[in-house]
Each structure stands twice: as C-alpha cells, then as structure tokens.
Short mmCIF file of C-alpha atoms in Angstrom, two decimals:
data_model
loop_
_atom_site.label_atom_id
_atom_site.label_comp_id
_atom_site.label_asym_id
_atom_site.label_seq_id
_atom_site.Cartn_x
_atom_site.Cartn_y
_atom_site.Cartn_z
CA UNK N 1 0.00 0.00 0.00
CA UNK N 2 1.45 3.35 -1.05
CA UNK N 3 1.22 6.38 1.20
CA UNK N 4 0.90 9.34 -1.14
CA UNK N 5 1.57 12.86 0.11
CA UNK N 6 -1.12 14.92 -1.62
CA UNK N 7 0.24 18.48 -1.86
CA UNK N 8 -3.16 19.81 -0.75
CA UNK N 9 -4.36 17.25 1.83
CA UNK N 10 -1.25 15.55 3.17
CA UNK N 11 -0.52 11.86 3.46
CA UNK N 12 -3.30 9.48 2.39
CA UNK N 13 -3.56 5.86 1.33
CA UNK N 14 -3.26 5.03 -2.39
CA UNK N 15 -6.87 3.84 -2.66
CA UNK N 16 -8.01 7.49 -2.48
CA UNK N 17 -6.12 8.34 -5.67
CA UNK N 18 -6.39 7.58 -9.36
CA UNK N 19 -3.47 7.22 -11.69
CA UNK N 20 -2.99 9.52 -14.67
CA UNK N 21 0.02 8.05 -16.44
CA UNK N 22 3.23 9.70 -17.60
CA UNK N 23 3.63 13.41 -16.77
CA UNK N 24 4.90 16.31 -18.89
CA UNK N 25 3.44 15.11 -22.19
CA UNK N 26 2.64 18.36 -23.94
CA UNK N 27 -0.33 18.63 -26.27
CA UNK N 28 0.91 19.68 -29.71
CA UNK N 29 0.45 23.38 -30.40
CA UNK N 30 -0.67 23.05 -34.00
CA UNK N 31 -2.62 19.79 -34.21
CA UNK N 32 -3.81 20.40 -37.76
CA UNK N 33 -0.23 20.50 -39.01
CA UNK N 34 0.87 17.35 -37.22
CA UNK N 35 2.10 14.33 -39.17
CA UNK N 36 0.68 10.86 -38.41
CA UNK N 37 4.00 9.89 -36.78
CA UNK N 38 3.90 12.91 -34.48
CA UNK N 39 0.30 12.11 -33.52
CA UNK N 40 1.25 8.52 -32.73
CA UNK N 41 4.12 9.78 -30.58
CA UNK N 42 1.85 12.15 -28.66
CA UNK N 43 -1.09 9.77 -28.26
CA UNK N 44 0.51 6.37 -27.79
CA UNK N 45 4.28 6.24 -27.32
CA UNK N 46 5.34 6.18 -23.66
CA UNK N 47 8.71 5.89 -21.96
CA UNK N 48 7.53 3.15 -19.53
CA UNK N 49 10.60 3.62 -17.37
CA UNK N 50 11.87 1.05 -14.89
CA UNK N 51 13.19 3.27 -12.12
CA UNK N 52 12.41 6.93 -11.43
CA UNK N 53 9.27 7.90 -13.31
CA UNK N 54 7.46 11.25 -13.43
CA UNK N 55 3.72 10.70 -13.42
CA UNK N 56 0.35 12.33 -12.73
CA UNK N 57 -2.07 11.42 -9.98
CA UNK N 58 -5.45 12.81 -8.93
CA UNK N 59 -6.75 12.77 -5.36
CA UNK N 60 -10.16 11.64 -6.64
CA UNK N 61 -11.67 10.84 -3.26
CA UNK N 62 -10.22 13.87 -1.51
CA UNK N 63 -9.59 17.32 -2.94
CA UNK N 64 -10.02 16.00 -6.52
CA UNK N 65 -6.98 17.94 -7.68
CA UNK N 66 -4.21 16.75 -9.98
CA UNK N 67 -0.54 16.80 -9.11
CA UNK N 68 2.75 15.32 -10.27
CA UNK N 69 4.78 12.68 -8.52
CA UNK N 70 8.20 11.10 -8.94
CA UNK N 71 8.07 7.40 -8.09
CA UNK N 72 10.50 4.56 -8.57
CA UNK N 73 8.53 1.97 -10.58
CA UNK N 74 10.86 -0.84 -9.51
CA UNK N 75 10.27 -0.47 -5.76
CA UNK N 76 7.36 2.00 -5.45
CA UNK N 77 9.36 4.52 -3.43
CA UNK N 78 7.74 7.97 -3.72
CA UNK N 79 10.60 10.43 -4.21
CA UNK N 80 8.86 13.75 -4.71
CA UNK N 81 5.46 15.36 -5.11
CA UNK N 82 5.04 18.65 -6.98
CA UNK N 83 2.23 20.73 -8.46
CA UNK N 84 0.81 20.62 -11.96
CA UNK N 85 2.62 23.10 -14.18
CA UNK N 86 5.76 22.94 -12.08
CA UNK N 87 8.99 21.47 -13.33
CA UNK N 88 10.26 18.50 -11.34
CA UNK N 89 12.33 19.39 -8.24
CA UNK N 90 16.06 19.34 -8.82
CA UNK N 91 16.70 16.14 -6.90
CA UNK N 92 14.44 14.10 -9.21
CA UNK N 93 14.98 15.86 -12.55
CA UNK N 94 17.00 13.75 -14.90
CA UNK A 1 15.33 -37.05 -28.32
CA UNK A 2 14.18 -40.09 -26.40
CA UNK A 3 10.42 -40.22 -26.80
CA UNK A 4 8.25 -40.30 -23.71
CA UNK A 5 5.74 -43.16 -23.67
CA UNK A 6 4.20 -45.76 -21.40
CA UNK A 7 7.17 -48.01 -22.27
CA UNK A 8 9.78 -45.41 -21.35
CA UNK A 9 7.91 -44.85 -18.11
CA UNK A 10 8.00 -48.57 -17.27
CA UNK A 11 11.65 -48.86 -18.34
CA UNK A 12 12.65 -45.94 -16.12
CA UNK A 13 10.57 -47.21 -13.23
CA UNK A 14 12.76 -50.31 -13.22
CA UNK A 15 15.84 -48.12 -12.72
CA UNK A 16 14.06 -46.07 -10.03
CA UNK A 17 13.72 -43.05 -12.36
CA UNK A 18 17.43 -42.26 -12.01
CA UNK A 19 18.32 -42.54 -15.72
CA UNK A 20 15.91 -40.12 -17.40
CA UNK A 21 17.86 -38.14 -20.00
CA UNK A 22 17.98 -34.35 -19.65
CA UNK A 23 15.05 -32.77 -21.49
CA UNK A 24 17.35 -30.24 -23.18
CA UNK A 25 21.07 -29.46 -23.36
CA UNK A 26 22.53 -26.37 -21.70
CA UNK A 27 25.27 -25.41 -24.16
CA UNK A 28 27.64 -22.46 -23.91
CA UNK A 29 26.65 -19.72 -26.33
CA UNK A 30 28.26 -19.90 -29.77
CA UNK A 31 29.94 -16.80 -31.22
CA UNK A 32 27.24 -16.32 -33.84
CA UNK A 33 23.67 -17.36 -34.63
CA UNK A 34 21.26 -16.74 -37.48
CA UNK A 35 18.58 -15.77 -34.98
CA UNK A 36 18.84 -14.84 -31.30
CA UNK A 37 15.54 -14.91 -29.44
CA UNK A 38 15.59 -12.86 -26.25
CA UNK A 39 13.32 -14.40 -23.63
CA UNK A 40 12.88 -18.06 -22.70
CA UNK A 41 9.19 -18.00 -21.89
CA UNK A 42 6.47 -19.80 -23.80
CA UNK A 43 6.41 -17.30 -26.68
CA UNK A 44 10.19 -17.30 -27.19
CA UNK A 45 10.49 -21.08 -27.01
CA UNK A 46 7.49 -21.63 -29.30
CA UNK A 47 9.05 -19.19 -31.77
CA UNK A 48 12.32 -21.16 -31.72
CA UNK A 49 10.45 -24.42 -32.25
CA UNK A 50 8.47 -23.13 -35.25
CA UNK A 51 11.57 -21.44 -36.74
CA UNK A 52 13.17 -24.87 -36.79
CA UNK A 53 10.12 -26.90 -37.73
CA UNK A 54 8.28 -24.66 -40.22
CA UNK A 55 11.20 -22.72 -41.68
CA UNK A 56 14.22 -24.99 -41.29
CA UNK A 57 16.18 -22.35 -39.37
CA UNK A 58 18.03 -24.19 -36.62
CA UNK A 59 21.07 -22.01 -35.94
CA UNK A 60 19.04 -20.31 -33.24
CA UNK A 61 19.65 -19.37 -29.60
CA UNK A 62 17.03 -18.64 -26.98
CA UNK A 63 18.60 -16.42 -24.32
CA UNK A 64 16.94 -16.24 -20.92
CA UNK A 65 17.91 -13.97 -18.02
CA UNK A 66 16.53 -16.30 -15.35
CA UNK A 67 15.07 -19.75 -15.88
CA UNK A 68 12.72 -21.11 -18.55
CA UNK A 69 9.12 -20.06 -18.05
CA UNK A 70 9.96 -18.11 -14.90
CA UNK A 71 8.25 -14.92 -16.02
CA UNK A 72 4.64 -14.57 -17.06
CA UNK A 73 4.56 -18.11 -18.48
CA UNK A 74 4.80 -19.42 -14.93
CA UNK A 75 2.71 -16.69 -13.31
CA UNK A 76 -0.53 -16.65 -15.29
CA UNK A 77 -3.79 -18.42 -14.48
CA UNK A 78 -3.40 -20.79 -17.48
CA UNK A 79 -6.73 -19.97 -19.13
CA UNK A 80 -7.08 -20.73 -22.84
CA UNK A 81 -9.91 -19.44 -25.05
CA UNK A 82 -10.40 -17.76 -28.40
CA UNK A 83 -13.72 -15.90 -28.02
CA UNK A 84 -12.40 -12.48 -29.07
CA UNK A 85 -14.62 -9.87 -30.71
CA UNK A 86 -12.75 -8.65 -33.78
CA UNK A 87 -11.86 -10.83 -36.75
CA UNK A 88 -8.13 -10.11 -36.47
CA UNK A 89 -7.92 -11.31 -32.87
CA UNK A 90 -10.40 -14.15 -33.32
CA UNK A 91 -8.32 -15.61 -36.17
CA UNK A 92 -5.05 -15.33 -34.25
CA UNK A 93 -6.34 -16.79 -30.96
CA UNK A 94 -8.35 -19.50 -32.72
CA UNK A 95 -5.21 -20.57 -34.62
CA UNK A 96 -3.50 -20.75 -31.25
CA UNK A 97 -6.29 -22.80 -29.67
CA UNK A 98 -6.21 -25.25 -32.58
CA UNK A 99 -2.46 -25.68 -32.14
CA UNK A 100 -3.01 -26.24 -28.40
CA UNK A 101 -5.50 -29.02 -29.21
CA UNK A 102 -2.78 -31.09 -30.88
CA UNK A 103 0.20 -29.87 -28.89
CA UNK A 104 0.72 -32.74 -26.43
CA UNK A 105 0.98 -35.21 -29.32
CA UNK A 106 3.08 -32.91 -31.48
CA UNK A 107 5.62 -32.14 -28.76
CA UNK A 108 5.45 -35.61 -27.16
CA UNK A 109 4.98 -33.73 -23.90
CA UNK A 110 1.80 -33.73 -21.86
CA UNK A 111 0.71 -30.12 -21.53
CA UNK A 112 -2.37 -31.29 -19.59
CA UNK A 113 -4.83 -29.40 -21.78
CA UNK A 114 -8.22 -29.56 -20.12
CA UNK A 115 -11.02 -28.21 -22.33
CA UNK A 116 -13.40 -27.78 -19.44
CA UNK A 117 -15.28 -24.75 -20.80
CA UNK A 118 -14.89 -21.05 -20.12
CA UNK A 119 -17.80 -18.93 -18.87
CA UNK A 120 -17.81 -15.15 -19.28
CA UNK A 121 -20.47 -13.59 -17.05
CA UNK A 122 -22.82 -10.68 -17.71
CA UNK A 123 -23.99 -8.66 -14.72
CA UNK A 124 -26.11 -5.94 -16.29
CA UNK A 125 -28.02 -5.08 -19.46
CA UNK A 126 -24.99 -3.60 -21.15
CA UNK A 127 -22.91 -6.70 -20.40
CA UNK A 128 -25.71 -8.84 -21.87
CA UNK A 129 -25.81 -6.90 -25.13
CA UNK A 130 -22.04 -6.90 -25.42
CA UNK A 131 -21.97 -10.63 -24.72
CA UNK A 132 -24.63 -11.41 -27.35
CA UNK A 133 -22.71 -9.37 -29.89
CA UNK A 134 -19.49 -11.21 -29.07
CA UNK A 135 -21.18 -14.64 -29.24
CA UNK A 136 -22.55 -13.79 -32.70
CA UNK A 137 -19.18 -12.46 -33.87
CA UNK A 138 -17.47 -15.62 -32.62
CA UNK A 139 -19.92 -17.90 -34.42
CA UNK A 140 -19.48 -15.97 -37.67
CA UNK A 141 -15.76 -16.68 -37.30
CA UNK A 142 -16.40 -20.40 -36.73
CA UNK A 143 -15.55 -20.24 -33.02
CA UNK A 144 -17.80 -22.22 -30.68
CA UNK A 145 -19.69 -19.87 -28.40
CA UNK A 146 -23.09 -20.16 -26.82
CA UNK A 147 -25.37 -18.22 -24.52
CA UNK A 148 -26.34 -19.52 -21.08
CA UNK A 149 -29.28 -18.26 -19.02
CA UNK A 150 -28.91 -17.92 -15.25
CA UNK A 151 -30.73 -21.28 -14.91
CA UNK A 152 -28.23 -22.95 -17.28
CA UNK A 153 -25.39 -21.42 -15.28
CA UNK A 154 -26.79 -22.66 -11.97
CA UNK A 155 -27.06 -26.12 -13.49
CA UNK A 156 -23.45 -26.04 -14.64
CA UNK A 157 -21.93 -24.22 -11.63
CA UNK A 158 -24.12 -25.03 -8.61
CA UNK A 159 -21.93 -23.11 -6.15
CA UNK A 160 -22.37 -19.79 -7.92
CA UNK A 161 -24.90 -17.32 -6.48
CA UNK A 162 -27.15 -16.45 -9.43
CA UNK A 163 -30.05 -15.16 -7.33
CA UNK A 164 -31.46 -11.73 -8.21
CA UNK A 165 -30.49 -10.53 -4.72
CA UNK A 166 -26.80 -11.16 -5.33
CA UNK A 167 -24.45 -8.19 -4.98
CA UNK A 168 -23.41 -8.76 -8.61
CA UNK A 169 -26.50 -10.38 -10.17
CA UNK A 170 -25.63 -12.89 -12.89
CA UNK A 171 -27.86 -12.24 -15.89
CA UNK A 172 -26.27 -14.58 -18.39
CA UNK A 173 -22.97 -15.91 -19.66
CA UNK A 174 -21.16 -16.93 -22.80
CA UNK A 175 -19.70 -20.43 -22.87
CA UNK A 176 -16.80 -21.56 -25.02
CA UNK A 177 -16.70 -25.32 -24.49
CA UNK A 178 -13.34 -25.72 -26.21
CA UNK A 179 -11.79 -23.23 -23.80
CA UNK A 180 -10.10 -24.38 -20.64
CA UNK A 181 -6.74 -24.57 -18.95
CA UNK A 182 -3.34 -26.17 -19.54
CA UNK A 183 -0.23 -26.71 -17.45
CA UNK A 184 1.76 -23.53 -18.14
CA UNK A 185 5.21 -24.88 -17.20
CA UNK A 186 4.67 -27.89 -19.43
CA UNK A 187 3.99 -25.64 -22.42
CA UNK A 188 7.37 -23.94 -21.94
CA UNK A 189 9.20 -27.20 -21.18
CA UNK A 190 7.56 -29.06 -24.06
CA UNK A 191 8.55 -26.38 -26.57
CA UNK A 192 12.05 -26.17 -25.07
CA UNK A 193 12.60 -29.92 -25.37
CA UNK A 194 11.26 -30.06 -28.94
CA UNK A 195 13.24 -26.98 -30.04
CA UNK A 196 16.43 -28.33 -28.47
CA UNK A 197 15.87 -31.61 -30.31
CA UNK A 198 15.90 -29.68 -33.59
CA UNK A 199 19.20 -28.00 -32.73
CA UNK A 200 18.17 -24.78 -30.98
CA UNK A 201 20.55 -23.68 -28.19
CA UNK A 202 18.74 -22.79 -24.98
CA UNK A 203 20.90 -20.59 -22.79
CA UNK A 204 19.64 -19.75 -19.31
CA UNK A 205 21.12 -17.40 -16.69
CA UNK A 206 22.26 -15.07 -19.44
CA UNK A 207 20.99 -11.49 -19.47
CA UNK A 208 20.96 -9.32 -22.57
CA UNK A 209 22.52 -5.95 -21.66
CA UNK A 210 22.68 -4.33 -25.07
CA UNK A 211 21.60 -4.67 -28.68
CA UNK A 212 24.41 -4.14 -31.20
CA UNK A 213 23.66 -2.25 -34.39
CA UNK A 214 25.49 -1.12 -37.49
CA UNK A 215 24.00 1.11 -40.16
CA UNK A 216 20.42 0.77 -38.95
CA UNK A 217 20.46 -3.01 -38.61
CA UNK A 218 21.20 -5.36 -35.72
CA UNK A 219 24.46 -7.27 -35.60
CA UNK A 220 24.09 -9.06 -32.29
CA UNK A 221 23.54 -8.75 -28.57
CA UNK A 222 25.73 -7.91 -25.62
CA UNK A 223 25.09 -10.34 -22.77
CA UNK A 224 26.41 -11.18 -19.32
CA UNK A 225 28.13 -14.14 -20.99
CA UNK A 226 29.80 -12.09 -23.70
CA UNK A 227 28.96 -10.76 -27.12
CA UNK A 228 26.82 -12.94 -29.37
CA UNK A 229 26.60 -12.01 -33.02
CA UNK A 230 23.27 -12.49 -34.77
CA UNK A 231 21.77 -11.71 -38.14
CA UNK A 232 18.38 -11.28 -36.52
CA UNK A 233 17.30 -10.50 -32.96
CA UNK A 234 13.77 -11.23 -31.81
CA UNK A 235 12.36 -9.92 -28.54
CA UNK A 236 9.87 -12.02 -26.56
CA UNK A 237 10.25 -10.56 -23.09
CA UNK A 238 6.70 -9.69 -22.02
CA UNK A 239 6.72 -7.00 -19.29
CA UNK A 240 10.18 -5.71 -20.17
CA UNK A 241 9.56 -5.18 -23.91
CA UNK A 242 9.95 -1.39 -23.66
CA UNK A 243 13.26 -1.69 -21.84
CA UNK A 244 14.78 -4.07 -24.36
CA UNK A 245 13.45 -2.02 -27.30
CA UNK A 246 14.98 1.07 -25.69
CA UNK A 247 18.41 -0.56 -26.09
CA UNK A 248 17.86 -0.17 -29.84
CA UNK A 249 16.18 3.26 -29.54
CA UNK A 250 12.79 1.89 -30.57
CA UNK A 251 9.84 3.65 -28.92
CA UNK A 252 6.78 1.51 -28.17
CA UNK A 253 3.20 2.33 -27.19
CA UNK A 254 3.44 0.01 -24.21
CA UNK A 255 3.02 0.50 -20.47
CA UNK A 256 3.95 -2.20 -17.95
CA UNK A 257 1.82 -3.06 -14.95
CA UNK A 258 1.81 -5.70 -12.21
CA UNK A 259 -0.91 -8.32 -12.66
CA UNK A 260 -1.72 -10.46 -9.65
CA UNK A 261 -2.92 -13.99 -9.18
CA UNK A 262 -3.41 -16.10 -6.09
CA UNK A 263 -4.48 -19.57 -5.01
CA UNK A 264 -6.49 -20.87 -2.08
CA UNK A 265 -5.66 -23.90 -0.02
CA UNK A 266 -6.44 -27.13 -1.94
CA UNK A 267 -9.92 -28.59 -1.60
CA UNK A 268 -11.90 -31.42 -3.18
CA UNK A 269 -13.24 -30.86 -6.72
CA UNK A 270 -15.86 -28.12 -6.54
CA UNK A 271 -15.55 -26.12 -9.76
CA UNK A 272 -15.15 -27.95 -13.08
CA UNK A 273 -15.02 -25.03 -15.50
CA UNK A 274 -13.42 -21.60 -15.76
CA UNK A 275 -15.53 -18.63 -14.61
CA UNK A 276 -14.57 -15.12 -15.66
CA UNK A 277 -16.17 -11.77 -15.08
CA UNK A 278 -14.92 -8.54 -16.60
CA UNK A 279 -17.34 -6.35 -14.67
CA UNK A 280 -16.18 -7.45 -11.22
CA UNK A 281 -12.54 -8.02 -12.21
CA UNK A 282 -12.08 -11.65 -11.35
CA UNK A 283 -11.63 -15.09 -12.86
CA UNK A 284 -11.39 -18.43 -11.18
CA UNK A 285 -10.77 -22.10 -11.90
CA UNK A 286 -9.72 -25.08 -9.82
CA UNK A 287 -6.30 -26.56 -10.40
CA UNK A 288 -5.58 -30.28 -10.61
CA UNK A 289 -4.15 -30.00 -7.10
CA UNK A 290 -7.45 -28.63 -5.83
CA UNK A 291 -6.44 -25.02 -5.30
CA UNK A 292 -8.83 -22.30 -6.43
CA UNK A 293 -6.74 -20.27 -8.89
CA UNK A 294 -7.87 -16.66 -8.99
CA UNK A 295 -6.72 -13.74 -11.09
CA UNK A 296 -7.32 -10.03 -10.73
CA UNK A 297 -7.24 -6.91 -12.86
CA UNK A 298 -3.97 -5.05 -13.33
CA UNK A 299 -2.60 -2.52 -10.88
CA UNK A 300 -3.42 0.75 -12.62
CA UNK A 301 -0.06 2.43 -11.99
CA UNK A 302 2.90 1.69 -14.21
CA UNK A 303 5.16 -0.65 -12.29
CA UNK A 304 7.75 -3.37 -12.30
CA UNK A 305 7.19 -4.71 -8.78
CA UNK A 306 6.47 -8.41 -9.19
CA UNK A 307 4.02 -8.42 -6.30
CA UNK A 308 1.21 -5.92 -6.83
CA UNK A 309 -0.78 -3.77 -4.44
CA UNK A 310 -3.10 -4.87 -1.65
CA UNK A 311 -6.25 -2.98 -2.78
CA UNK A 312 -6.35 -5.22 -5.87
CA UNK A 313 -6.31 -8.35 -3.69
CA UNK A 314 -9.24 -7.00 -1.67
CA UNK A 315 -11.18 -6.10 -4.80
CA UNK A 316 -10.66 -9.56 -6.29
CA UNK A 317 -11.62 -11.41 -3.14
CA UNK A 318 -14.75 -9.27 -2.77
CA UNK A 319 -15.79 -10.26 -6.29
CA UNK A 320 -15.05 -13.98 -5.85
CA UNK A 321 -16.80 -14.23 -2.48
CA UNK A 322 -19.88 -12.46 -3.84
CA UNK A 323 -20.05 -14.88 -6.77
CA UNK A 324 -19.22 -17.96 -4.67
CA UNK A 325 -20.33 -17.30 -1.08
CA UNK A 326 -19.10 -20.71 0.12
CA UNK A 327 -15.52 -19.85 -0.95
CA UNK A 328 -15.41 -17.28 1.86
CA UNK A 329 -14.37 -20.22 4.06
CA UNK A 330 -11.24 -20.88 1.99
CA UNK A 331 -7.90 -19.50 3.09
CA UNK A 332 -5.52 -17.90 0.61
CA UNK A 333 -2.31 -19.85 0.32
CA UNK A 334 -0.10 -17.94 -2.11
CA UNK A 335 -0.19 -14.66 -4.00
CA UNK A 336 2.16 -13.38 -6.69
CA UNK A 337 2.49 -10.83 -9.46
CA UNK A 338 3.89 -10.70 -12.96
CA UNK A 339 4.64 -7.69 -15.16
CA UNK A 340 2.33 -7.39 -18.13
CA UNK A 341 2.96 -4.99 -20.98
CA UNK A 342 -0.28 -3.42 -22.16
CA UNK A 343 -1.05 -1.64 -25.42
CA UNK A 344 -3.54 1.22 -25.80
CA UNK A 345 -5.92 -1.05 -27.77
CA UNK A 346 -5.44 -4.16 -25.59
CA UNK A 347 -4.01 -6.06 -28.56
CA UNK A 348 -0.48 -7.34 -28.98
CA UNK A 349 2.35 -6.19 -31.23
CA UNK A 350 3.99 -8.92 -33.33
CA UNK A 351 5.99 -6.97 -35.79
CA UNK A 352 9.11 -5.83 -37.56
CA UNK A 353 10.64 -2.64 -36.18
CA UNK A 354 12.32 0.39 -37.77
CA UNK A 355 15.65 -1.33 -36.99
CA UNK A 356 16.59 -3.92 -39.62
CA UNK A 357 16.64 -7.48 -38.31
CA UNK A 358 15.03 -6.51 -35.00
CA UNK A 359 11.60 -7.96 -34.28
CA UNK A 360 9.22 -7.35 -31.41
CA UNK A 361 6.62 -9.65 -29.90
CA UNK A 362 4.94 -8.06 -26.89
CA UNK A 363 2.06 -6.03 -25.58
CA UNK A 364 0.03 -9.18 -24.93
CA UNK A 365 -1.20 -7.49 -21.78
CA UNK A 366 -3.10 -9.78 -19.49
CA UNK A 367 -3.73 -12.60 -21.96
CA UNK A 368 -0.56 -13.88 -23.56
CA UNK A 369 -0.54 -17.47 -22.32
CA UNK A 370 -3.50 -18.58 -24.44
CA UNK A 371 -1.73 -17.20 -27.49
CA UNK A 372 1.59 -18.99 -26.96
CA UNK A 373 1.51 -21.48 -29.86
CA UNK A 374 -0.11 -19.08 -32.33
CA UNK A 375 2.22 -16.27 -31.34
CA UNK A 376 5.28 -18.48 -31.86
CA UNK A 377 3.91 -19.66 -35.20
CA UNK A 378 3.36 -16.18 -36.69
CA UNK A 379 6.47 -14.67 -35.06
CA UNK A 380 8.67 -17.40 -36.55
CA UNK A 381 7.15 -16.65 -39.96
CA UNK A 382 7.78 -12.91 -39.51
CA UNK A 383 11.42 -13.51 -38.55
CA UNK A 384 12.15 -16.14 -41.20
CA UNK A 385 10.59 -14.28 -44.13
CA UNK A 386 11.14 -10.74 -42.82
CA UNK A 387 7.44 -10.13 -43.45
CA UNK A 388 4.33 -10.68 -41.38
CA UNK A 389 2.17 -13.79 -41.62
CA UNK A 390 -1.38 -12.90 -42.68
CA UNK A 391 -2.54 -13.60 -39.11
CA UNK A 392 -0.21 -11.06 -37.48
CA UNK A 393 -0.09 -8.44 -40.26
CA UNK A 394 -2.84 -6.41 -38.51
CA UNK A 395 -0.79 -6.49 -35.27
CA UNK A 396 2.10 -4.46 -36.71
CA UNK A 397 3.64 -1.52 -34.91
CA UNK A 398 2.47 0.75 -37.75
CA UNK A 399 -1.14 0.47 -36.63
CA UNK A 400 -0.51 3.19 -34.05
CA UNK A 401 0.44 5.56 -36.85
CA UNK A 402 -2.23 4.54 -39.36
CA UNK A 403 -4.93 4.44 -36.70
CA UNK A 404 -6.04 0.89 -37.55
CA UNK A 405 -6.28 -0.14 -33.90
CA UNK A 406 -7.81 -3.45 -32.82
CA UNK A 407 -9.83 -2.47 -29.78
CA UNK A 408 -10.20 -5.61 -27.67
CA UNK A 409 -10.83 -3.94 -24.32
CA UNK A 410 -14.16 -5.77 -24.11
CA UNK A 411 -12.68 -9.23 -24.64
CA UNK A 412 -9.24 -8.78 -23.16
CA UNK A 413 -8.99 -5.89 -20.78
CA UNK A 414 -9.41 -7.68 -17.51
CA UNK A 415 -9.66 -11.21 -18.12
CA UNK A 416 -7.56 -13.72 -19.57
#
C-alpha cells in the first residue's frame, strides 16, 4: 500500500487516488499541421521507465486535484510530489 | 530425443527413475547465430520451435535472463480461449487454440490441456448486449460460443450465487466449451525440449545488456556471458519489452503493470469449468491439485514490482466471495504478481521494427498465455521471411500511426 503525500491534503492511502500516467506530455500546439508519426508519438508512445518515473495522480476521493509525482517503478518509493505546471524538483529531474 | 511413452515410463521405473535423459542441453553460447531470441518463456520457445520446424532455421539461440518459463509463463492463471470480438484477434487466438489441441501429441509432452469450458459472465443489461454481440461475432468466425441463461449457469456451476439478490447479479454468460486450462510450465518445457531436439541452443542465466547495431540493422547482442553475433534478434520478453526495445532506440506504445494472481488452499473438486467476469474483475478455476486459482485486474499504476498492491487483492476477493459465497471459508495460500505490458488497444504487437533485423513480440497485456503457440507460429514466420504472416499483419507496430487499432478492451482488458 502506497502512502501518497497529496500536496493539498497531506498523506493518504493510495486507494483514495487515481493514476494519470506519464507526466509532462505536452499537447501539440498546431494539431492540424501534425504528421501521423507525431500524432502517434503524442497519443501512444510512452517511456515506460523502470526506475524513477514522473507521473500524474489525482486525489479523486479527496480534494479531486491533480498533481505530479516522482516514483520509482521498480520499488514503489515515492521520491517527490510537486504541483501541476511545475517542473520536477532538482533532486528528481533527470 | 528419447520419446516419452508408457514403455519409457515402465523402463525408467525399473531403474528407479534415475536414468531419465535431460530434457534439453545447456550449451555455452556460440559466437554467432542466425537468430537470437531474447526471452525463454512460452512465446520465445514456441518461436524457436516453429523457426526450426516450419522454416528450417536451426542455428538459433534462446537467451533467458533467469530460468525457462519463470516470467509470465509461470505466473498466469493458465486460461485458454479464443472468443475475441474482432476478426483479427479471433483468427489469431483460434489458430492458437487449434495448435493447443494437438500440442501434447506434437511435442510428445503432456501439456495437460483440459477443455473444461470457459464462462464469461454478464452482470447488467450492457454486459448482456455486449456478450450477445461477441457470441454472434465468434460464431461468424467459426468459433464455438453459446449463450447460457442464469438457470443454465446454476445447473453447470451449482456453487455460484445467481439469485437476483446477489451483490453482482448474474444475468447470463457466454460459454466456449473448447476453452479451458493447460499446465503452463509444461507448455514452456515441451517447446524447449522439442526446439532443443531440432538444434536450438537454450541458454539460461544469461541477461541481454545491449543490442548491437550497425547502419540501422542489428548485428548481435551484448550479454552477461559475452557478445553474441546475430543476423536477426527477436524480442519475446513480455513486461520488459519497452526496456529491451529502448536498447535499440525503438519507442513503443506500451506500459507495464503488475498483474496479480493467487491460489487458495487445496480442496476437493468443486468447480469444473473456468468462470470469468470482466465487470467485477475476477476469474477463477480449480487446479488439478485442488487449489482455487484466482486472477485479478492489473494494478493501474505503471510498475515493475512483481508483487502488486493490496487494494487489488481485496477487490478480487470481494468479487469472488460475492459470486461464490461458500468460498469465503477458503484460506488464501499464495499470491504473486507478474509484469504485463499493455497496449492502448489491448491487442499485442507482433511486428518488424524500424531497426533492420530486429523484431518485437509483446504487448500481450493480461492474456498472452492462451496465445503462446499461435504467437510463436506467426512470429517465426515474420522472422524467417522478414514479413508478417497474414494472421499477425494487422498487429504491426504501424497500426498506431495509421490508426487501424484493434480495440479488444471488451474481450481482453481484464480477463484472460
């Protein structure tokens, strides 16, 4: 069971949260000009890292707000929590 | 290869079973192979076998980091069926099921296939409509599939609670009689023995640490037992497909998740078919040893922990106990997890890649075991001819660019 430190509510058990997948995937600025390959990259291709992974979570049964988290996917250690729109803290940025 | 038979059993009984020959050699890796298959699970071993048998390519090595069938081949709930919705999947899984039906004889290895029937339950009106559609689609594809009413289900599975008061009312089910279970280890071992007999080198305890390339094509692999040159490299590594592909800078639309299974203490025969329910995220059958084998949905977060999270265990047990109230008295004996690699459309990728001579077989998600023979068959064809077999052509990597996805979330997402 993960204990996730929601930046708005504090530490809660993982069952209160929903997972939102890889973080920092930016929606293309000019979708109409995008090639099929670039669409595929944006929609489907994921880094699927084993180790430190930057991802999005939502505290769906609490404040219902989204935030970012750095977690090690090999051992589930939560290394950092930071707000949407923020860049990852220095200690977890690659 | 010394054939297994009633006579060899008697002969070896006389010598107290001390003289059985090894089922396969364990050679040191050669300096070069025509094909190196990375991953000694069912899919990799089946691929090696069909490369040798169907295409005459025997200068092949299967390289395995741990031991044969120690990954998802040995961690799944062994369910086999082919009742998929779309034509592309139905053809592929049905080919696989047909191969399974003759596999014990073909490999001279008892894979303990038990076609005991697979039930897929419907719990609400939407489930019922989806189920009817799938049954019709299956029958149009020549796959046996029939509808059961709650009364039929009660008759077939007396322990299931099909009363209208049930927490998850059972409103109907599809039945594929040819579906069932098989011994998962035996599938890997049978293919390994038969591939070895045709000259394939099976190399265990050897981890691939890099994929060598020159001018956009593979030239071999770097391993913990040295460099091995290869004209072609074929990945069959289930949960770690992305990581291996990364070594050759190939991006994949795959995310890996833990998938859990667990067994109860063994009891007398009580359940003689496979029961699956997508809506409540659970599937159950009884093993030959008497344990109730239960499988769950995936952990939603990306992960490589081969254990899984506790909330999923609770969710699964809630579902099973609601369906089978008497099973609440059983104690859980073991629980484990495997890493499954899932695709956005819940269909696999069996394909060439942008790197010449590099092939990928992955993204089977939660349901790769049932596909083992068919997957090996079409993957061997793809590797040998450097072009897809008609059965796996729709499962190419390009479908994520063209948009021709094969959405099997209804038939594959949870259950396997």
